[in-house]
Coordinates of C-alpha atoms and ligand atoms in Angstrom, one line a residue:
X1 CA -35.6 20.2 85.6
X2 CA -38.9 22.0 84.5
X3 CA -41.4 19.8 83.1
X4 CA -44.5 20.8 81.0
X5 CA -47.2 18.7 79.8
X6 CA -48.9 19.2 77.0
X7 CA -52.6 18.0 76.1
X8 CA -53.3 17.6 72.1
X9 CA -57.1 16.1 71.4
X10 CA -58.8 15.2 67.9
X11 CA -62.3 15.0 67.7
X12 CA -62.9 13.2 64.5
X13 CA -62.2 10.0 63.2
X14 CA -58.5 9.4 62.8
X15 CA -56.7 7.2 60.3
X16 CA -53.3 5.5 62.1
X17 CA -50.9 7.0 60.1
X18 CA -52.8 10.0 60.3
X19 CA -50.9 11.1 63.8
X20 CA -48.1 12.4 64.9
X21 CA -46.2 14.2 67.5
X22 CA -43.5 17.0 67.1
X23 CA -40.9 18.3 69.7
X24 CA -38.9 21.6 68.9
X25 CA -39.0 25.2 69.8
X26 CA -41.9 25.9 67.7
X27 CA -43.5 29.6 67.2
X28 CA -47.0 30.2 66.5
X29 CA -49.3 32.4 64.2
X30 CA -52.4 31.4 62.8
X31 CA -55.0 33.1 61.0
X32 CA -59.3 32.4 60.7
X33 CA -60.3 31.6 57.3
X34 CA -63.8 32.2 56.6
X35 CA -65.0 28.7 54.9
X36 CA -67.5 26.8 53.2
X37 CA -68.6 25.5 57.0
X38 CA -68.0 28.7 59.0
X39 CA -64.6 29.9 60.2
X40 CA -61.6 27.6 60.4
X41 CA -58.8 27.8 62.5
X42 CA -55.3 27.7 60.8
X43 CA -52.6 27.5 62.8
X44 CA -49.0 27.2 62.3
X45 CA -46.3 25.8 64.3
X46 CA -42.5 27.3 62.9
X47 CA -39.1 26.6 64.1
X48 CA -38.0 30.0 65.5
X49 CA -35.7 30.9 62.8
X50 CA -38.5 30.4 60.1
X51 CA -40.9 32.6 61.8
X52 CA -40.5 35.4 59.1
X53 CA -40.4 33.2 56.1
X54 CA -43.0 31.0 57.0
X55 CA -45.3 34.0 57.6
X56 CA -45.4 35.2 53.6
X57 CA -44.3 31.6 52.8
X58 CA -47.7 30.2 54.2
X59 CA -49.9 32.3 52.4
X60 CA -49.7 29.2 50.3
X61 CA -52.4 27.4 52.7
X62 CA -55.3 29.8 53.1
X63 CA -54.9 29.9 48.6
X64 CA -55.0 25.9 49.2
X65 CA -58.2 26.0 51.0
X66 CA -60.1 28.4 48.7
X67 CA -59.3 26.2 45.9
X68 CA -60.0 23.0 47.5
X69 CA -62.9 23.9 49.2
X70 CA -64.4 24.9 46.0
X71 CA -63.5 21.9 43.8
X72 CA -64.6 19.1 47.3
X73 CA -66.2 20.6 49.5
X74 CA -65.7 21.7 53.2
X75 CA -62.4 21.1 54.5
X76 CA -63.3 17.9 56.1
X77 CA -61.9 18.7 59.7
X78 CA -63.3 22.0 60.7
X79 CA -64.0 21.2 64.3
X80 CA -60.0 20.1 64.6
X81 CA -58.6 23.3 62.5
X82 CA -55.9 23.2 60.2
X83 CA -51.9 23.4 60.7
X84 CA -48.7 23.4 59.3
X85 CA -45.9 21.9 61.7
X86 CA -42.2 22.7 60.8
X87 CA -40.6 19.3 60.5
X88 CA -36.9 17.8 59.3
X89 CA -38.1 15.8 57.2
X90 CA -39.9 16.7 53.6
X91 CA -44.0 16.7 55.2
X92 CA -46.6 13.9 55.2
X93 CA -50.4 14.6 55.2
X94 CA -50.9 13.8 59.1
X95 CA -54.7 14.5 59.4
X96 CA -55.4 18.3 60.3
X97 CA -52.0 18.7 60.9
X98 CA -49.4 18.4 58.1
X99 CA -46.0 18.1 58.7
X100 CA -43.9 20.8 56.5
X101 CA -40.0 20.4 55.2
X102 CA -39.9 22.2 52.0
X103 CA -37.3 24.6 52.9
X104 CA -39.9 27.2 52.0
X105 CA -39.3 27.0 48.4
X106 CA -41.9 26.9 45.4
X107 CA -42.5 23.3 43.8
X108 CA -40.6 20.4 45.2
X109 CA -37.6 21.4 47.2
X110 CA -37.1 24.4 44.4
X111 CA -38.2 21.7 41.3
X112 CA -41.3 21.8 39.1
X113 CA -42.5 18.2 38.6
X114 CA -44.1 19.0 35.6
X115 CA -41.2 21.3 34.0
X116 CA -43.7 23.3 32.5
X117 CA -43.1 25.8 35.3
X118 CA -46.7 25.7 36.4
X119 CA -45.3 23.7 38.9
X120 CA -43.4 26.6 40.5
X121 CA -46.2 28.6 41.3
X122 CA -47.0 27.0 44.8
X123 CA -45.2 25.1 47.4
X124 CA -45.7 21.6 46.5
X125 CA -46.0 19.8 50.2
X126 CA -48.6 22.6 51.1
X127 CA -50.9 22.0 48.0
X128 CA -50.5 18.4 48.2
X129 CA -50.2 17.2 51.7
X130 CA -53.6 19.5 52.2
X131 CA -55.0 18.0 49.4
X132 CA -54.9 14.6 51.5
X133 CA -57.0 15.8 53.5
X134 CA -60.1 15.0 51.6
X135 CA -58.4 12.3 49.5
X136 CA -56.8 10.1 52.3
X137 CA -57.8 11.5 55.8
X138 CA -61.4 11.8 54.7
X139 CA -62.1 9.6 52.5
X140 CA -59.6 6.2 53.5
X141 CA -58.9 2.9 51.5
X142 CA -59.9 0.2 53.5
X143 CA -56.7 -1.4 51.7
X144 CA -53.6 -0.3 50.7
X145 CA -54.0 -2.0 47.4
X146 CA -56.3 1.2 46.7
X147 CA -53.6 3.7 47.5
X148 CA -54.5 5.7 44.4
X149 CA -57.8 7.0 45.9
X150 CA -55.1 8.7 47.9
X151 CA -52.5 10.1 45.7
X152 CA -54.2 9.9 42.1
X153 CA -56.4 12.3 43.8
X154 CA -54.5 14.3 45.6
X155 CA -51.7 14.3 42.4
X156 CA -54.9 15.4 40.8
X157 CA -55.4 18.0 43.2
X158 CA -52.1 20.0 42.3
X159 CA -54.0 20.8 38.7
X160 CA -57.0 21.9 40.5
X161 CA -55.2 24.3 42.4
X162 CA -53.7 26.0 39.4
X163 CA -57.1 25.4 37.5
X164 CA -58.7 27.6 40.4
X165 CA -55.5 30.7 40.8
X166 CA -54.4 30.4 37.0
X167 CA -57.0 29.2 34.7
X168 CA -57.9 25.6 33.0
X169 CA -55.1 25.4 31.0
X170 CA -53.0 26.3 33.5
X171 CA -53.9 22.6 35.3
X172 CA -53.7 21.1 31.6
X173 CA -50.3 21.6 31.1
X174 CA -49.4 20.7 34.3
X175 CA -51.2 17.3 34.0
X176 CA -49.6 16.8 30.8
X177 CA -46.3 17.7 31.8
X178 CA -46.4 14.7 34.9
X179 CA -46.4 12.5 32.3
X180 CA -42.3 12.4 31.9
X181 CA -42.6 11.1 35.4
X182 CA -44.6 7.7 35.1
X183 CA -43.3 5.0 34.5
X184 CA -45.9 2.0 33.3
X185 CA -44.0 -0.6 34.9
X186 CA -46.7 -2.6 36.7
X187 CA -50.8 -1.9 37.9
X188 CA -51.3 1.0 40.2
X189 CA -53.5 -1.3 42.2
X190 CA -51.6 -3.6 44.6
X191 CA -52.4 -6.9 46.0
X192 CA -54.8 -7.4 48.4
X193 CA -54.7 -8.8 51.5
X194 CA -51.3 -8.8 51.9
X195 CA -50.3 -5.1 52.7
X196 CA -48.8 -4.5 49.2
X197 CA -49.2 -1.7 46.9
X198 CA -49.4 -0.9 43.7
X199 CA -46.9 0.9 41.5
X200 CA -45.9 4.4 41.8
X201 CA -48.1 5.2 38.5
X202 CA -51.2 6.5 41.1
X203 CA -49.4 9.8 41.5
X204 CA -49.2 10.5 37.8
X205 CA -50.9 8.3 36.1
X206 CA -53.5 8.4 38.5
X207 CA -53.6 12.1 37.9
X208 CA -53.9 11.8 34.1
X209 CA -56.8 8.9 34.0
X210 CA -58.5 11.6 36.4
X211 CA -57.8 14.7 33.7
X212 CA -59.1 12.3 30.9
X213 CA -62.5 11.4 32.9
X214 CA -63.2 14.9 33.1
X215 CA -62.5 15.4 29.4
X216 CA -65.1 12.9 28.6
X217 CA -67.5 14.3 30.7
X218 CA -66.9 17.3 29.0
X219 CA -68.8 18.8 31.7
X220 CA -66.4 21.0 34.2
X221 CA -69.2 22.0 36.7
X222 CA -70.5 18.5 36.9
X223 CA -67.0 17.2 37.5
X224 CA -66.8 19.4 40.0
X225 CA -70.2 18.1 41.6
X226 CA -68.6 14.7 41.5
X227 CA -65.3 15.6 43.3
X228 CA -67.7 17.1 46.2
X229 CA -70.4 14.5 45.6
X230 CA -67.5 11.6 47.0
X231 CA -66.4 13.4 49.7
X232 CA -70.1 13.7 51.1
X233 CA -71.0 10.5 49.7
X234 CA -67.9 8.5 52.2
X235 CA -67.3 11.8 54.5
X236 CA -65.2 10.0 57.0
X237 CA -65.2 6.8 55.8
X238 CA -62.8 4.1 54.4
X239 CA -63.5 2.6 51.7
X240 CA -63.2 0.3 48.3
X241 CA -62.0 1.1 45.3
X242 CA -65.5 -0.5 43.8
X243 CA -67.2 2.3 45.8
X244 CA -65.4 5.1 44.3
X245 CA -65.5 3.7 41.0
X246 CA -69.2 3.0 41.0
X247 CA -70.1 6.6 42.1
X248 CA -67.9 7.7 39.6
X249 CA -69.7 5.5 36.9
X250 CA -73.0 6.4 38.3
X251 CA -72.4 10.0 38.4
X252 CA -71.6 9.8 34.6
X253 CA -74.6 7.7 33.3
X254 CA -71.9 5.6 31.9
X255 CA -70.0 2.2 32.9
X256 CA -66.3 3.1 33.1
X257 CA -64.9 0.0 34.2
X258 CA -63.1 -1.2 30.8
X259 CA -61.3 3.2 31.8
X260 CA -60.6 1.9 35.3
X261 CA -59.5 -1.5 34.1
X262 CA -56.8 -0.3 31.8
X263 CA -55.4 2.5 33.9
X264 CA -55.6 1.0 37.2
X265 CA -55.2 -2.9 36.9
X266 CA -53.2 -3.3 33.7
X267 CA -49.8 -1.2 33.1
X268 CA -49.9 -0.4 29.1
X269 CA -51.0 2.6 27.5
X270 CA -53.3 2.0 25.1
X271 CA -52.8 3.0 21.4
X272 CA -55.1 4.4 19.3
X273 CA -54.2 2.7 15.4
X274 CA -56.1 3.8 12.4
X275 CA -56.2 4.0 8.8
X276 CA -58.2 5.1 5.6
X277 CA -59.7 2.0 3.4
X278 CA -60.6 4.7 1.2
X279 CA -60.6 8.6 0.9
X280 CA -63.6 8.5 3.1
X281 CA -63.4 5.5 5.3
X282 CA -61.7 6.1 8.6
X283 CA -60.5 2.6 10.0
X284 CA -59.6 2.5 14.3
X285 CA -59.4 0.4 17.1
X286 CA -57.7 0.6 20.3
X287 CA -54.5 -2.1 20.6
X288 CA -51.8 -2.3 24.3
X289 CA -54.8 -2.9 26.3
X290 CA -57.1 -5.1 28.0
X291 CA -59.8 -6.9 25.3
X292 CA -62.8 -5.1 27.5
X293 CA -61.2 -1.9 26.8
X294 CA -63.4 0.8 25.4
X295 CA -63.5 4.4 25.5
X296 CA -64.2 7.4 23.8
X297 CA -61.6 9.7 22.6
X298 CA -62.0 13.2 20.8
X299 CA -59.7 13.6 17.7
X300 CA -59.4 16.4 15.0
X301 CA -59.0 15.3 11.3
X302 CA -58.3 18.2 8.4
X303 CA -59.6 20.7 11.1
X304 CA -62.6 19.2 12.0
X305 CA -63.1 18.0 16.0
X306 CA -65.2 15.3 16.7
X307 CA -65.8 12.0 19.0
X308 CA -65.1 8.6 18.3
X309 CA -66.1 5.7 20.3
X310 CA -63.4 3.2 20.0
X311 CA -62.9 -0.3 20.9
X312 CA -60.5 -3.2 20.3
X313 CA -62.0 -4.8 17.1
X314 CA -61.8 -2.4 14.2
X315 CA -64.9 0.5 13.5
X316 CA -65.6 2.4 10.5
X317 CA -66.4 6.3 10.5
X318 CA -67.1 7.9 7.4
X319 CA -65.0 11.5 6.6
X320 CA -65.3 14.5 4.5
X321 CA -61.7 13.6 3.2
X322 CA -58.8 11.7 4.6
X323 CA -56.3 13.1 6.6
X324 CA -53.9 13.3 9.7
X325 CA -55.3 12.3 12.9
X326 CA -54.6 14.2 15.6
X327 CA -55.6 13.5 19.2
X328 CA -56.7 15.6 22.3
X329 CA -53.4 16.0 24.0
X330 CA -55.8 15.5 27.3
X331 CA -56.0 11.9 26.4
X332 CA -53.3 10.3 28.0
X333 CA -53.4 7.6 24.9
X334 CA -50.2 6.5 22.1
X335 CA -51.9 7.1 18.5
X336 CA -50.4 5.1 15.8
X337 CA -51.0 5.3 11.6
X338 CA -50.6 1.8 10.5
X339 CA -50.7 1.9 6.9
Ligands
ZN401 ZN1 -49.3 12.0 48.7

């Protein structure tokens, strides 16, 4: 019997789900991408039979890392290099090396999530099992409770990658389109202390509250400065979701806990009502949420955009003339005309 041993080392700090070990007649080709940090190794490890596939197929990883280093940063994980591993099962985000079973099709397993087809433009366990690797390998919950500072991101991250390749609206649509997938059945934060998470809202959801903080921003390089900012900010670190939230908050110059709140520890939707006193007088107020919950919210009445700062007990806003409200679709909010 011939017997080989293998030696595998990581040099960075590991998270313990992060590892794992595959057996099979794997292949190898690899290419050097030339990085925000220098060059990076990327390596991929393909059943035999997949070798030719895999080698157009993956092209898929070096477009990942040119969009994700550019909207977080450096890959975190330079000095361990990057690779795909062939597996049976559909992938997982193991850190610097994520497990791939696709089939090597577009989306997920051949599906767009979004069914605006957007989601068929990239192979969905390469985008978003990458992705994890600044939102779950780098930066950790120190709880599982806070499990959506690793999959509201990285959800987030599939619109990111389109934004980058195909344009903003591109990673709209997709966004909006997740929404036929959530569910608001419970909080997307867990318990703590008691190894429970929260509901499967932090993909989607998650995604969405993400897409409507950058639509109040209303500032897309700033944004973008944030999403690097916490990946510097806890490079290799676990953390809270207090922490992320208060950079977040800091970074705006504005307190977003009544945003976080709703979307993270309370399941509704909140619903934007309104109505006209008079032919002038514009009448709203935000109802299905928390009684803290405020937030701004851009709306367009007879053609003419503007922002409203809404809140649970009723405000006044004067108007050229009355008329349909209509929301920013990029508001994942209910609107409702009451009288
Ligand atoms: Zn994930």
């Amino acid at each position: 019997m011939e017997k080989n041993t293998y030696h595998w080392s990581v040099v960075n700090p590991i998270n313990d789900y992060g590892v794992n070990i595959n057996i099979g007649d794997y292949v190898h080709f690899g290419e050097k991408y030339e990085g925000e940090k220098g060059t990076l190794d990327m390596d991929y490890f393909v059943l035999r039979e997949n070798l030719e596939k895999a080698k157009v197929h993956f092209q898929d990883a070096g477009r990942m890392m040119k969009a994700f280093e550019h909207w977080f940063g450096p890959y975190p994980f330079y000095e361990d290099g990057f690779k795909l591993v062939d597996a049976p099962y559909l992938g997982m985000e193991h850190q610097s090396s994520v497990t791939y079973g696709n089939g090597y099709l577009m989306g997920y397993r051949g599906r767009d999530l979004s069914g605006t087809g957007w989601g068929l433009k990239f192979d969905f366990i390469i985008i978003h099992e990458a992705g994890h690797e600044w939102f779950a390998n780098n930066i950790t919950y120190k709880d599982v409770a806070d499990m959506w500072i690793h999959e509201s991101f990285t959800n987030y991250s599939e619109s990111l990658f389109l934004d980058y390749h195909y344009g903003k609206e591109a990673g709209q649509e997709y966004v909006r389109g997740t929404r036929m997938n959530i569910a608001n059945d419970r909080p997307i934060i867990g318990t703590y202390g008691v190894n429970q998470r929260g509901s499967g809202d932090m993909y989607y959801k998650g995604g969405n509250l993400l897409n409507i903080l950058r639509e109040i921003l209303k500032d897309d390089e700033k944004w973008r400065l944030i999403l690097r900012g916490l990946n510097q900010e806890f490079y290799h670190q676990t953390v809270t979701t207090q922490q992320v939230e208060s950079y977040i908050s800091q970074a705006f110059g504005m307190d977003l806990k009544p945003i976080f709140d709703q979307y993270l520890r309370d399941h509704r939707i909140p619903i934007l009502e309104y109505y006209y006193s008079d032919d002038q007088t514009l009448n709203f107020r935000w109802t299905s949420c928390l009684p803290h919950f405020v937030m701004p919210v851009d709306v367009e009445i007879k053609g003419e955009k503007q922002r409203i700062q809404a809140r649970t007990a009723w405000s006044e806003l004067k108007v050229k003339t009355k008329g349909e409200l209509a929301l920013d679709p990029d508001y994942y909010v209910g609107l409702l005309k009451i009288r």
